[in-house]
mmCIF file of C-alpha atoms and ligand atoms in Angstrom:
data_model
loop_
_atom_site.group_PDB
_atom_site.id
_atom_site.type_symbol
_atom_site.label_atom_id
_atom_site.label_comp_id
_atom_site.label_asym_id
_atom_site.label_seq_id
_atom_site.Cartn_x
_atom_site.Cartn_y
_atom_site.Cartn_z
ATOM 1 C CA UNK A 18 232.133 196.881 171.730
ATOM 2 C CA UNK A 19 235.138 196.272 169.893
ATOM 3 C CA UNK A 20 237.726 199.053 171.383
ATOM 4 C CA UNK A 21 235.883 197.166 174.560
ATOM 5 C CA UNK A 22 237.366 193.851 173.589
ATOM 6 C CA UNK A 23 240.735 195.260 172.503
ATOM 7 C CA UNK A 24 241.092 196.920 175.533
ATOM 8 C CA UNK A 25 240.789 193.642 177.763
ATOM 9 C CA UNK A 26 242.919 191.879 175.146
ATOM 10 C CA UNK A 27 245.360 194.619 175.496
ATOM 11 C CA UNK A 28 245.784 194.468 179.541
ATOM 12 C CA UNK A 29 245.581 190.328 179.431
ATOM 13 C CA UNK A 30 248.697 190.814 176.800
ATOM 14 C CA UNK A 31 250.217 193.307 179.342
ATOM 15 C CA UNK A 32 249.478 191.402 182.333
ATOM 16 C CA UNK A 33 250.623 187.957 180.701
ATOM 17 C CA UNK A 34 253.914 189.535 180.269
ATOM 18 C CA UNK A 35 256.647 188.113 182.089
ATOM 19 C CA UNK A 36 258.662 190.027 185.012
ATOM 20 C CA UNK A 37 262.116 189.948 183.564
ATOM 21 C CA UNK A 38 264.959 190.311 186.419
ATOM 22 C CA UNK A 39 268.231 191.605 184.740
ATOM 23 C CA UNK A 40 271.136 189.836 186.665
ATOM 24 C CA UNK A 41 274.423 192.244 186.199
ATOM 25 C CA UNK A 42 277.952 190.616 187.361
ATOM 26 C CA UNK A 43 281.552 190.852 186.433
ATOM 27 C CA UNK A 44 282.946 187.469 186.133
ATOM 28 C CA UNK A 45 283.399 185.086 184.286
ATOM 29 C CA UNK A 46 280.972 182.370 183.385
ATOM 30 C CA UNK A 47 283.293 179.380 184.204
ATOM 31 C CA UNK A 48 283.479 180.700 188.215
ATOM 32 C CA UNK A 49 281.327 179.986 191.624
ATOM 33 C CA UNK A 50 279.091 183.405 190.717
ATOM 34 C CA UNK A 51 278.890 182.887 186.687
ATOM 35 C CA UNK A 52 277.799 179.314 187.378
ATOM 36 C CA UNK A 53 275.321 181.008 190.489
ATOM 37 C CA UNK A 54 273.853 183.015 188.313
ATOM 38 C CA UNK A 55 273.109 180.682 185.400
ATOM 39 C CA UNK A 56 271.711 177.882 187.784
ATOM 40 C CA UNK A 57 269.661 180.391 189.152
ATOM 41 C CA UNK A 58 268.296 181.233 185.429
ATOM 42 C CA UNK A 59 267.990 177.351 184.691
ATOM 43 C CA UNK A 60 265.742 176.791 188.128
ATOM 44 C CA UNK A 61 263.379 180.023 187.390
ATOM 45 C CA UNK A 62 263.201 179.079 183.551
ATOM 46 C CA UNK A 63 261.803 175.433 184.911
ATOM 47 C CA UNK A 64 259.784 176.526 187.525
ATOM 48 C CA UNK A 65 258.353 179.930 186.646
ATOM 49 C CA UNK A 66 258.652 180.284 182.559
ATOM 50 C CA UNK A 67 255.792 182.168 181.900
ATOM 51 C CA UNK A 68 255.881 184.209 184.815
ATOM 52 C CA UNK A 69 259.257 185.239 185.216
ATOM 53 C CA UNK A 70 262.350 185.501 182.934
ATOM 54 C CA UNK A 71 265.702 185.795 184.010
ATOM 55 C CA UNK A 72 268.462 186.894 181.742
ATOM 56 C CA UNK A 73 272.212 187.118 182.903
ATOM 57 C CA UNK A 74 274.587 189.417 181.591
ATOM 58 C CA UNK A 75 278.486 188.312 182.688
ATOM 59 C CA UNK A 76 281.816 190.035 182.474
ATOM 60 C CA UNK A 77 280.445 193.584 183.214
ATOM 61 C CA UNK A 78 278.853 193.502 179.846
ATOM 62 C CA UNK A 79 276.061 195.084 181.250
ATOM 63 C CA UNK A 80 277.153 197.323 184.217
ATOM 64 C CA UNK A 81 280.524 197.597 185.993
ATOM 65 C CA UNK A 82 281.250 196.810 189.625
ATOM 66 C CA UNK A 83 281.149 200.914 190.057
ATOM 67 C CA UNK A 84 277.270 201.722 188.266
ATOM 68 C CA UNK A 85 276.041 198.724 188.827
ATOM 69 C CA UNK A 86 274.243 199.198 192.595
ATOM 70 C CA UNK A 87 273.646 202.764 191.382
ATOM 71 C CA UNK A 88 271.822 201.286 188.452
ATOM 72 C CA UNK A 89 269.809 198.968 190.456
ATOM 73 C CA UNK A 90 268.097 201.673 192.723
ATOM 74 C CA UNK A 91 267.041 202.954 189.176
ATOM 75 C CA UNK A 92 265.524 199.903 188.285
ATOM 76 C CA UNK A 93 267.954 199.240 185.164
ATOM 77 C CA UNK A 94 269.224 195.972 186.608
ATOM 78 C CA UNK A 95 267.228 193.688 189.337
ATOM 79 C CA UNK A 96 269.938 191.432 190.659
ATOM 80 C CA UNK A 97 273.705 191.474 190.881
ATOM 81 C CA UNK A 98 276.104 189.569 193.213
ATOM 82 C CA UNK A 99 279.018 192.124 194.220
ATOM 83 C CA UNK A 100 281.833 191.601 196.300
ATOM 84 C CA UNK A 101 281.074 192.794 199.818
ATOM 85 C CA UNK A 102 284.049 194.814 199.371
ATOM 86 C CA UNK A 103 282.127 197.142 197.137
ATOM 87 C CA UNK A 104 279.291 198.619 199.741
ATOM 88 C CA UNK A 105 281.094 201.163 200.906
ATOM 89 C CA UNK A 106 278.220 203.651 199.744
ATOM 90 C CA UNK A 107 274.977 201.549 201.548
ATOM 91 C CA UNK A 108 276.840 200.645 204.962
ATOM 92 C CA UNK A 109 280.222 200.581 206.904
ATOM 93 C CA UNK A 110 279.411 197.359 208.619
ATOM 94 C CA UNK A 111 279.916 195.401 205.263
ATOM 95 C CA UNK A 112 283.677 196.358 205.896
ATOM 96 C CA UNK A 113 283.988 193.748 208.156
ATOM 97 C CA UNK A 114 284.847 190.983 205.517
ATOM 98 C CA UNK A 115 287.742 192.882 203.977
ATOM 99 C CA UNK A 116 289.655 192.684 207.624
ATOM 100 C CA UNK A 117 293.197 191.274 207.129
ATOM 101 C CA UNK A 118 293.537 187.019 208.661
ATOM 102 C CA UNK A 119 290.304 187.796 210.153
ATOM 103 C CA UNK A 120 288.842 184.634 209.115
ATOM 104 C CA UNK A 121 290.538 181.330 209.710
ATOM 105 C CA UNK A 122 288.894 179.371 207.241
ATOM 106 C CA UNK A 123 285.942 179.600 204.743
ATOM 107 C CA UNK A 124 283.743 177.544 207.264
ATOM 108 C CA UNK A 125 284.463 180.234 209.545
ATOM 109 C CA UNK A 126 283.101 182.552 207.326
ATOM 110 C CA UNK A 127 280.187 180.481 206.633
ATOM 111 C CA UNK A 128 279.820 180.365 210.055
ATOM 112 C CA UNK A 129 279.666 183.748 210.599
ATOM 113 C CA UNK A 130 277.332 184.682 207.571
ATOM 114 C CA UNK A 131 274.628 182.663 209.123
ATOM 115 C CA UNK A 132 274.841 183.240 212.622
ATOM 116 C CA UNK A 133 272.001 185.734 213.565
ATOM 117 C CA UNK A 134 274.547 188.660 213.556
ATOM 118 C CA UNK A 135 275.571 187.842 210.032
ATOM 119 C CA UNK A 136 272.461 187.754 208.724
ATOM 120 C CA UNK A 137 271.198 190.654 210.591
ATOM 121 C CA UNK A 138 273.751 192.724 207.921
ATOM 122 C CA UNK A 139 271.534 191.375 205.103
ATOM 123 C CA UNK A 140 268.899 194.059 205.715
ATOM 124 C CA UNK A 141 272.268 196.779 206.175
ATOM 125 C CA UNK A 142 271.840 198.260 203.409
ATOM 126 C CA UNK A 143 267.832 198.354 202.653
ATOM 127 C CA UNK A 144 267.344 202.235 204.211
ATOM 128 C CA UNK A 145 269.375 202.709 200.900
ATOM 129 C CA UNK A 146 267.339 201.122 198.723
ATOM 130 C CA UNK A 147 268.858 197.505 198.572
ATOM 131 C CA UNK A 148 268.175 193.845 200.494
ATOM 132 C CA UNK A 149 270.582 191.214 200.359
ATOM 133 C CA UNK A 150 268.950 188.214 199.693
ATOM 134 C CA UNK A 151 271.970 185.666 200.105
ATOM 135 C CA UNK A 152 275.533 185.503 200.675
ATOM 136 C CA UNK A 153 277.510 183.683 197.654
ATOM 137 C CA UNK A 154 281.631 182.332 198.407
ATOM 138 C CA UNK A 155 284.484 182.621 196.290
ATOM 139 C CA UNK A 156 286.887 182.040 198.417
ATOM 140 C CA UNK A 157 290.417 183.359 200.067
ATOM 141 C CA UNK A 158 292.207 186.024 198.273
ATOM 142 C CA UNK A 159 295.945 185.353 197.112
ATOM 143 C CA UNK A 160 298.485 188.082 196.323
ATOM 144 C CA UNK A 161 300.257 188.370 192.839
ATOM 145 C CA UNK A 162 302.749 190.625 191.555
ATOM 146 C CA UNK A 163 305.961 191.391 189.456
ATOM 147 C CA UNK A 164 308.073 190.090 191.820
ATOM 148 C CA UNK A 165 308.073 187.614 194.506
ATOM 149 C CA UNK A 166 306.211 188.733 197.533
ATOM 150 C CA UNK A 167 307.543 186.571 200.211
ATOM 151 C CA UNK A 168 307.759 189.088 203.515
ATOM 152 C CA UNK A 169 305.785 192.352 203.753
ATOM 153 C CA UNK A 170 309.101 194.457 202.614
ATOM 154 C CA UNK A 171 308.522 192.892 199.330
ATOM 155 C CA UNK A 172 305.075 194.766 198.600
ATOM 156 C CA UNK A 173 306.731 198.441 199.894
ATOM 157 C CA UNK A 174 306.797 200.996 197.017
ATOM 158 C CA UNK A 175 304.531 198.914 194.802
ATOM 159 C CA UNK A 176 300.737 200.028 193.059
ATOM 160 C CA UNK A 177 298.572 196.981 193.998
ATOM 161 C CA UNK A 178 294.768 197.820 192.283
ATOM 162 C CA UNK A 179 292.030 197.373 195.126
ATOM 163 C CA UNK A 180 288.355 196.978 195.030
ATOM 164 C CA UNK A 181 286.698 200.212 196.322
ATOM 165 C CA UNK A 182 287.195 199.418 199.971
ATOM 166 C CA UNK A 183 288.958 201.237 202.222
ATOM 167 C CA UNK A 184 289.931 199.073 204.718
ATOM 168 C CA UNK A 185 291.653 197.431 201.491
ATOM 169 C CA UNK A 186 293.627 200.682 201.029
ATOM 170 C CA UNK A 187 294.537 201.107 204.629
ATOM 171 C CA UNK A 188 295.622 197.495 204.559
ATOM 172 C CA UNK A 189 298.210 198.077 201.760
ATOM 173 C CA UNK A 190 299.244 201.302 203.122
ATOM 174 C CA UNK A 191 299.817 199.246 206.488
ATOM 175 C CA UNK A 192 302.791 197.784 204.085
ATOM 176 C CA UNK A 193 303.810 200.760 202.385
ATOM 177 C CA UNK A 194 302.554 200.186 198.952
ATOM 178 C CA UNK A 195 299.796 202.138 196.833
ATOM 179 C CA UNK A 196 296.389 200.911 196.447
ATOM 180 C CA UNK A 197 294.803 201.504 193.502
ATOM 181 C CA UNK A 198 290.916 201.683 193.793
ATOM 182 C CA UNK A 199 290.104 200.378 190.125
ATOM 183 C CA UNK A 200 286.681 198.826 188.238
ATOM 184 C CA UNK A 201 287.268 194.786 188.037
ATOM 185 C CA UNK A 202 287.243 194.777 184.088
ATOM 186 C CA UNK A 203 290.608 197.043 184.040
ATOM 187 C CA UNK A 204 292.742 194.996 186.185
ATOM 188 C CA UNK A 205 293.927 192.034 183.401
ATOM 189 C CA UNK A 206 295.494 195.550 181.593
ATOM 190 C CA UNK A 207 296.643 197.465 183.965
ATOM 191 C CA UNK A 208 298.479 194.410 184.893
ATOM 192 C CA UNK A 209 299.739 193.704 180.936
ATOM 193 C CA UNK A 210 300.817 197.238 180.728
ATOM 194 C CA UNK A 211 302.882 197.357 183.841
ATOM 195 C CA UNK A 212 300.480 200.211 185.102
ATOM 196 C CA UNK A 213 300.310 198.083 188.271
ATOM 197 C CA UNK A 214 302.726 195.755 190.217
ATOM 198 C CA UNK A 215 300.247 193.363 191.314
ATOM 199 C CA UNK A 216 296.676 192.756 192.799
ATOM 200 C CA UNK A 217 295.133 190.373 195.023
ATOM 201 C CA UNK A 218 292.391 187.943 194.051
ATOM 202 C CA UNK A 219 290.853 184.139 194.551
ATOM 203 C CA UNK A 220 292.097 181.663 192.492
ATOM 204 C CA UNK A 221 289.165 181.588 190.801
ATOM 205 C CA UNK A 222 289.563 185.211 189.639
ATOM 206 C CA UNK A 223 292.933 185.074 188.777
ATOM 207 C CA UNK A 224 292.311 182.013 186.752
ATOM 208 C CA UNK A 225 289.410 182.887 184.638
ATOM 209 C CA UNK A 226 290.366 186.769 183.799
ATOM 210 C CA UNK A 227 294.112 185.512 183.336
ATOM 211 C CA UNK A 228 295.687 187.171 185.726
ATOM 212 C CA UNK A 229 298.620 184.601 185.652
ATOM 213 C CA UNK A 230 299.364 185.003 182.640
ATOM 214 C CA UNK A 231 300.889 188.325 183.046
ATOM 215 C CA UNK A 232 301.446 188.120 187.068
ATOM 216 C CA UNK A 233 304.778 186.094 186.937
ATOM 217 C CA UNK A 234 304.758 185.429 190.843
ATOM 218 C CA UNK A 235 301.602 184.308 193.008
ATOM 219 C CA UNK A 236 302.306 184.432 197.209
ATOM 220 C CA UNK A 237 299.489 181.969 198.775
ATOM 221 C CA UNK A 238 298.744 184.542 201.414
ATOM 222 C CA UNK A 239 294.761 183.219 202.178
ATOM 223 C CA UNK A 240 295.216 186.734 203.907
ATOM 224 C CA UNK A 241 291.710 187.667 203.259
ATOM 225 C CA UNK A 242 288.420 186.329 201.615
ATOM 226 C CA UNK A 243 286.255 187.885 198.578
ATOM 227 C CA UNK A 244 282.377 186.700 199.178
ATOM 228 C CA UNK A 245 279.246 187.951 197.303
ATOM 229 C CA UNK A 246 276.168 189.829 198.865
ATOM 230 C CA UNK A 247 273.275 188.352 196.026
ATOM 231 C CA UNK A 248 271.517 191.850 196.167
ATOM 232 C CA UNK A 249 268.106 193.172 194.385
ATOM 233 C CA UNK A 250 266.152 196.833 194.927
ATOM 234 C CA UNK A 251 264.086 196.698 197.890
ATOM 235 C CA UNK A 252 261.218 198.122 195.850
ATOM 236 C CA UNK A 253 261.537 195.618 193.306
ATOM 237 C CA UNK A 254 261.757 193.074 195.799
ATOM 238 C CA UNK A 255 258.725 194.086 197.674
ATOM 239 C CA UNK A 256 256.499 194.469 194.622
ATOM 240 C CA UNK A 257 256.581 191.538 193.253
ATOM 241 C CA UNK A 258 253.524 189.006 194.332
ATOM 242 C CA UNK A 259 254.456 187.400 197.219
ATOM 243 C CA UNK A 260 253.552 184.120 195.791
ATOM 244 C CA UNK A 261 256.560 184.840 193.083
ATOM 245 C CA UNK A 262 258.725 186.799 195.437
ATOM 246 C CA UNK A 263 258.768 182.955 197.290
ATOM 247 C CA UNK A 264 259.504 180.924 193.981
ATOM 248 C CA UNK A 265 262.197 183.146 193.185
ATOM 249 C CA UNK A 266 263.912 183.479 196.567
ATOM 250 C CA UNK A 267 263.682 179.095 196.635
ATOM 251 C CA UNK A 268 265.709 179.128 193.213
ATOM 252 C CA UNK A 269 267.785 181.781 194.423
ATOM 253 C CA UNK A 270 268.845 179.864 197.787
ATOM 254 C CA UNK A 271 269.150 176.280 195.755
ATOM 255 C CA UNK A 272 271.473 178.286 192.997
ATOM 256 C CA UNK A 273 273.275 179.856 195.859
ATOM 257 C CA UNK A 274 273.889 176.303 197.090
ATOM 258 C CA UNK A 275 275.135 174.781 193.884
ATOM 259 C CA UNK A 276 277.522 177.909 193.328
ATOM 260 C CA UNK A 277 279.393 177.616 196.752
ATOM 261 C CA UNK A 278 280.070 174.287 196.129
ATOM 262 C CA UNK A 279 281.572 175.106 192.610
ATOM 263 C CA UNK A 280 283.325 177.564 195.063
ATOM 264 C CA UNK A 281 285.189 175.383 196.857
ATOM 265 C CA UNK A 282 285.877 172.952 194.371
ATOM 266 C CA UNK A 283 287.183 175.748 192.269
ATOM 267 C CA UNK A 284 289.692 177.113 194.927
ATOM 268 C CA UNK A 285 291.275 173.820 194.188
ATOM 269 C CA UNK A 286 290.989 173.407 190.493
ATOM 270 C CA UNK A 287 291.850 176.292 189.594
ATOM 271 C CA UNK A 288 294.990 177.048 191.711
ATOM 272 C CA UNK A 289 296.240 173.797 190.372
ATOM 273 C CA UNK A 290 295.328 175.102 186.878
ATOM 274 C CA UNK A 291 297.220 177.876 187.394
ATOM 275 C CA UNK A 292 300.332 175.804 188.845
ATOM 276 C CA UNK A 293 300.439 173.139 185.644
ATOM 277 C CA UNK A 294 300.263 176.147 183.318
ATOM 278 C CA UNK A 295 303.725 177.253 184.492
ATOM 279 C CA UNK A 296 303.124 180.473 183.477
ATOM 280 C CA UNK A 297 304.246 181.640 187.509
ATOM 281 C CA UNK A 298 305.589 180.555 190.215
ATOM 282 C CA UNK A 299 303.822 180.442 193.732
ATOM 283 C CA UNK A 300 304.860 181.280 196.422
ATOM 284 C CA UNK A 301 304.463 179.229 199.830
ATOM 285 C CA UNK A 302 304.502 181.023 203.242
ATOM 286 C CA UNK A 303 306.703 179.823 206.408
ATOM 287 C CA UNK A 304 304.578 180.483 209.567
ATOM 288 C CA UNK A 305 307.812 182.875 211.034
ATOM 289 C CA UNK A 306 306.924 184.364 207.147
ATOM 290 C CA UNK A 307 303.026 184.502 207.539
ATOM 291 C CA UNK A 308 303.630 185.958 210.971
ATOM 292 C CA UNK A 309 305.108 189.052 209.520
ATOM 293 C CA UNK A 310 301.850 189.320 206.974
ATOM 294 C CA UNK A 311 299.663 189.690 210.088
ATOM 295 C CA UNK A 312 302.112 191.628 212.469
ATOM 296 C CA UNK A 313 301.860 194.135 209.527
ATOM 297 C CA UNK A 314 298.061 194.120 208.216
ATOM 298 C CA UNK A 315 296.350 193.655 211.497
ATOM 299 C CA UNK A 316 296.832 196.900 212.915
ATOM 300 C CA UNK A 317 293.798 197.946 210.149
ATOM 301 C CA UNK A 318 291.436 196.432 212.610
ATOM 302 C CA UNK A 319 291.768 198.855 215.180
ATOM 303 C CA UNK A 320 291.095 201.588 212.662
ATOM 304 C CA UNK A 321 287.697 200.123 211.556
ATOM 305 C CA UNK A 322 286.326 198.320 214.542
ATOM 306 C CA UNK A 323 284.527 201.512 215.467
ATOM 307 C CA UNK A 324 283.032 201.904 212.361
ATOM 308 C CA UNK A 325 281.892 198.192 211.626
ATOM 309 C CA UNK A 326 280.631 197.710 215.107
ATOM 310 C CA UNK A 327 282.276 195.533 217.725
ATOM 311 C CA UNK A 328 279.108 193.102 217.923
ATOM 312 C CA UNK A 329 280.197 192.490 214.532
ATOM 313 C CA UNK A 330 283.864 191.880 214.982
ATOM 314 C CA UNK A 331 283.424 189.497 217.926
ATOM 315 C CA UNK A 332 280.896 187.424 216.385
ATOM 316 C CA UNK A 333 283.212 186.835 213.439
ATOM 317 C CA UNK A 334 286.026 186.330 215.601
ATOM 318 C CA UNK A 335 284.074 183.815 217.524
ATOM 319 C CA UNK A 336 283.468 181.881 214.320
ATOM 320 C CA UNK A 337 287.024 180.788 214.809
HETATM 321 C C1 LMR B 454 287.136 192.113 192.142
HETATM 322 O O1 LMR B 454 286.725 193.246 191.831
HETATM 323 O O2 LMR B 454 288.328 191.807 192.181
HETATM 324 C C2 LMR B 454 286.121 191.059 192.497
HETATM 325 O O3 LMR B 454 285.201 191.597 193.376
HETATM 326 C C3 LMR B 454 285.420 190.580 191.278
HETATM 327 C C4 LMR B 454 284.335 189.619 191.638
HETATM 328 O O4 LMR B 454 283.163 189.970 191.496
HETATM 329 O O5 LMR B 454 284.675 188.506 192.048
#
């Protein structure tokens, strides 16, 4: 009788146990995804304590941007928020968001992300393993550098580190510079040690990692946006109880929510955080001077439209 009671206190204990979902990024705390990602931990903690326990690990303490979707198919980490710049592996159609001036403004890009066609590339990547559960803003990327960037001829010759994206690399190649495909937690040194010229980033990014203050010169290009895909494991996803899989995915959208609005709010602060440190100076485009940007990177959509899909380029175009 009494190995018969310890074994039904034994599976109550093991059944009692919380799920724990590991949520992997590689920012900072104090940006739209650090402040995602802990609002998402602060709704579950309320709401689903006993049940469920979320733990965040920032700055790429626990994986980096490269192992981390690996990782998650292994079932070391449950949740992560990448740049859709770094999908590469799961699906081509992803690619879409690194196009050059494709998007006009970021409530294009909202736009876009929840038109039926953008959220029919949620579910892109799930034959591999993964579901996106959410897209996440940060916001428009900006160029920085050495020197001043002010017309394209300015970025020829130069290493600029890129996420792993290769319509990234084709668009600096469009210019004549090197891309450098490099993890997100090298780029603050590479960029102290002169390894690299420059980089491009949202304010956000370039504020919180420091970038500025060893990037003397910052060209307000907007010439491109970095978003999030929030993604999990499809086979975590789909075995947790549905009642739970609900709770969590409410939390998830409301954190979601709360972090795009830090996103836009930040695109603000932060650039003019960056401006009052006068640690660099920024650089302002003329339209006959933005002009030559595009003339120069939009040529890169004609080498990817086949592979994203031309549904998907029209639809974002439309959201102009
Ligand atoms: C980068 O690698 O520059 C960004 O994707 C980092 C991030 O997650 O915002």
């Amino acid at each position: 009788m009494l190995v018969a009671v310890a074994f039904v206190m034994s599976v109550t204990i093991a059944s009692a146990a919380p799920i724990v979902i590991k949520f992997s990024h590689v920012v900072a705390e104090n940006t739209p995804k650090g402040q995602m990602a802990n609002k998402f931990k602060q709704l579950v903690d309320e709401r689903l304590s006993d049940k469920v326990q979320v733990e965040v690990f920032p700055n790429s303490q626990l994986f980096g941007d490269n192992k981390v979707l690996e990782a998650m198919i292994l079932g070391d980490v449950q949740m992560a928020a990448p740049s859709l710049s770094k999908f590469k592996k799961y699906t081509k159609s992803l690619q879409i968001f690194d196009l050059p001036f494709l998007f006009k403004d970021m409530a294009a890009v909202e736009k876009f992300q929840q038109s039926p066609v953008g959220q029919k590339l949620l579910v892109a990547t799930q034959k591999k393993g993964l579901i996106g559960l959410g897209y996440l803003h940060n916001g428009f990327k900006q160029l920085s550098a050495n020197d001043v960037l002010r017309v394209p001829a300015d970025a020829k010759g130069k290493k600029f580190r890129i996420q792993s994206s290769d319509v990234l690399a084709a668009q600096f190649e469009a210019l004549g510079a090197m891309p450098l495909k490099k993890p997100f937690s090298e780029v603050f040194t590479l960029l102290q040690t002169k390894a690299i010229d420059g980089q491009e980033n949202s304010w956000s990014n370039i504020y919180s990692k420091k970038f500025y203050e060893v990037q003397p010169h910052i060209t307000e290009s907007n010439h491109g946006v970095i978003d999030y895909f929030v993604i999990t494991s499809t086979e975590f996803w789909m075995g947790l109880p549905d009642d739970i899989r609900v709770e969590v995915k409410k939390a998830l959208d409301e954190a979601i929510v709360f972090g795009n609005k830090i996103a836009a709010d930040k695109a603000i602060s932060d650039r003019q955080k960056i401006i009052d440190s006068k640690r660099c100076t920024i650089t302002k485009l003329t339209d006959a001077e933005r002009q030559q940007w595009v003339d120069a990177m939009k040529p890169v959509w004609k080498q990817f439209e086949k592979e994203i899909g031309k549904e998907y380029l029209e639809a974002a175009v439309s959201s102009n």
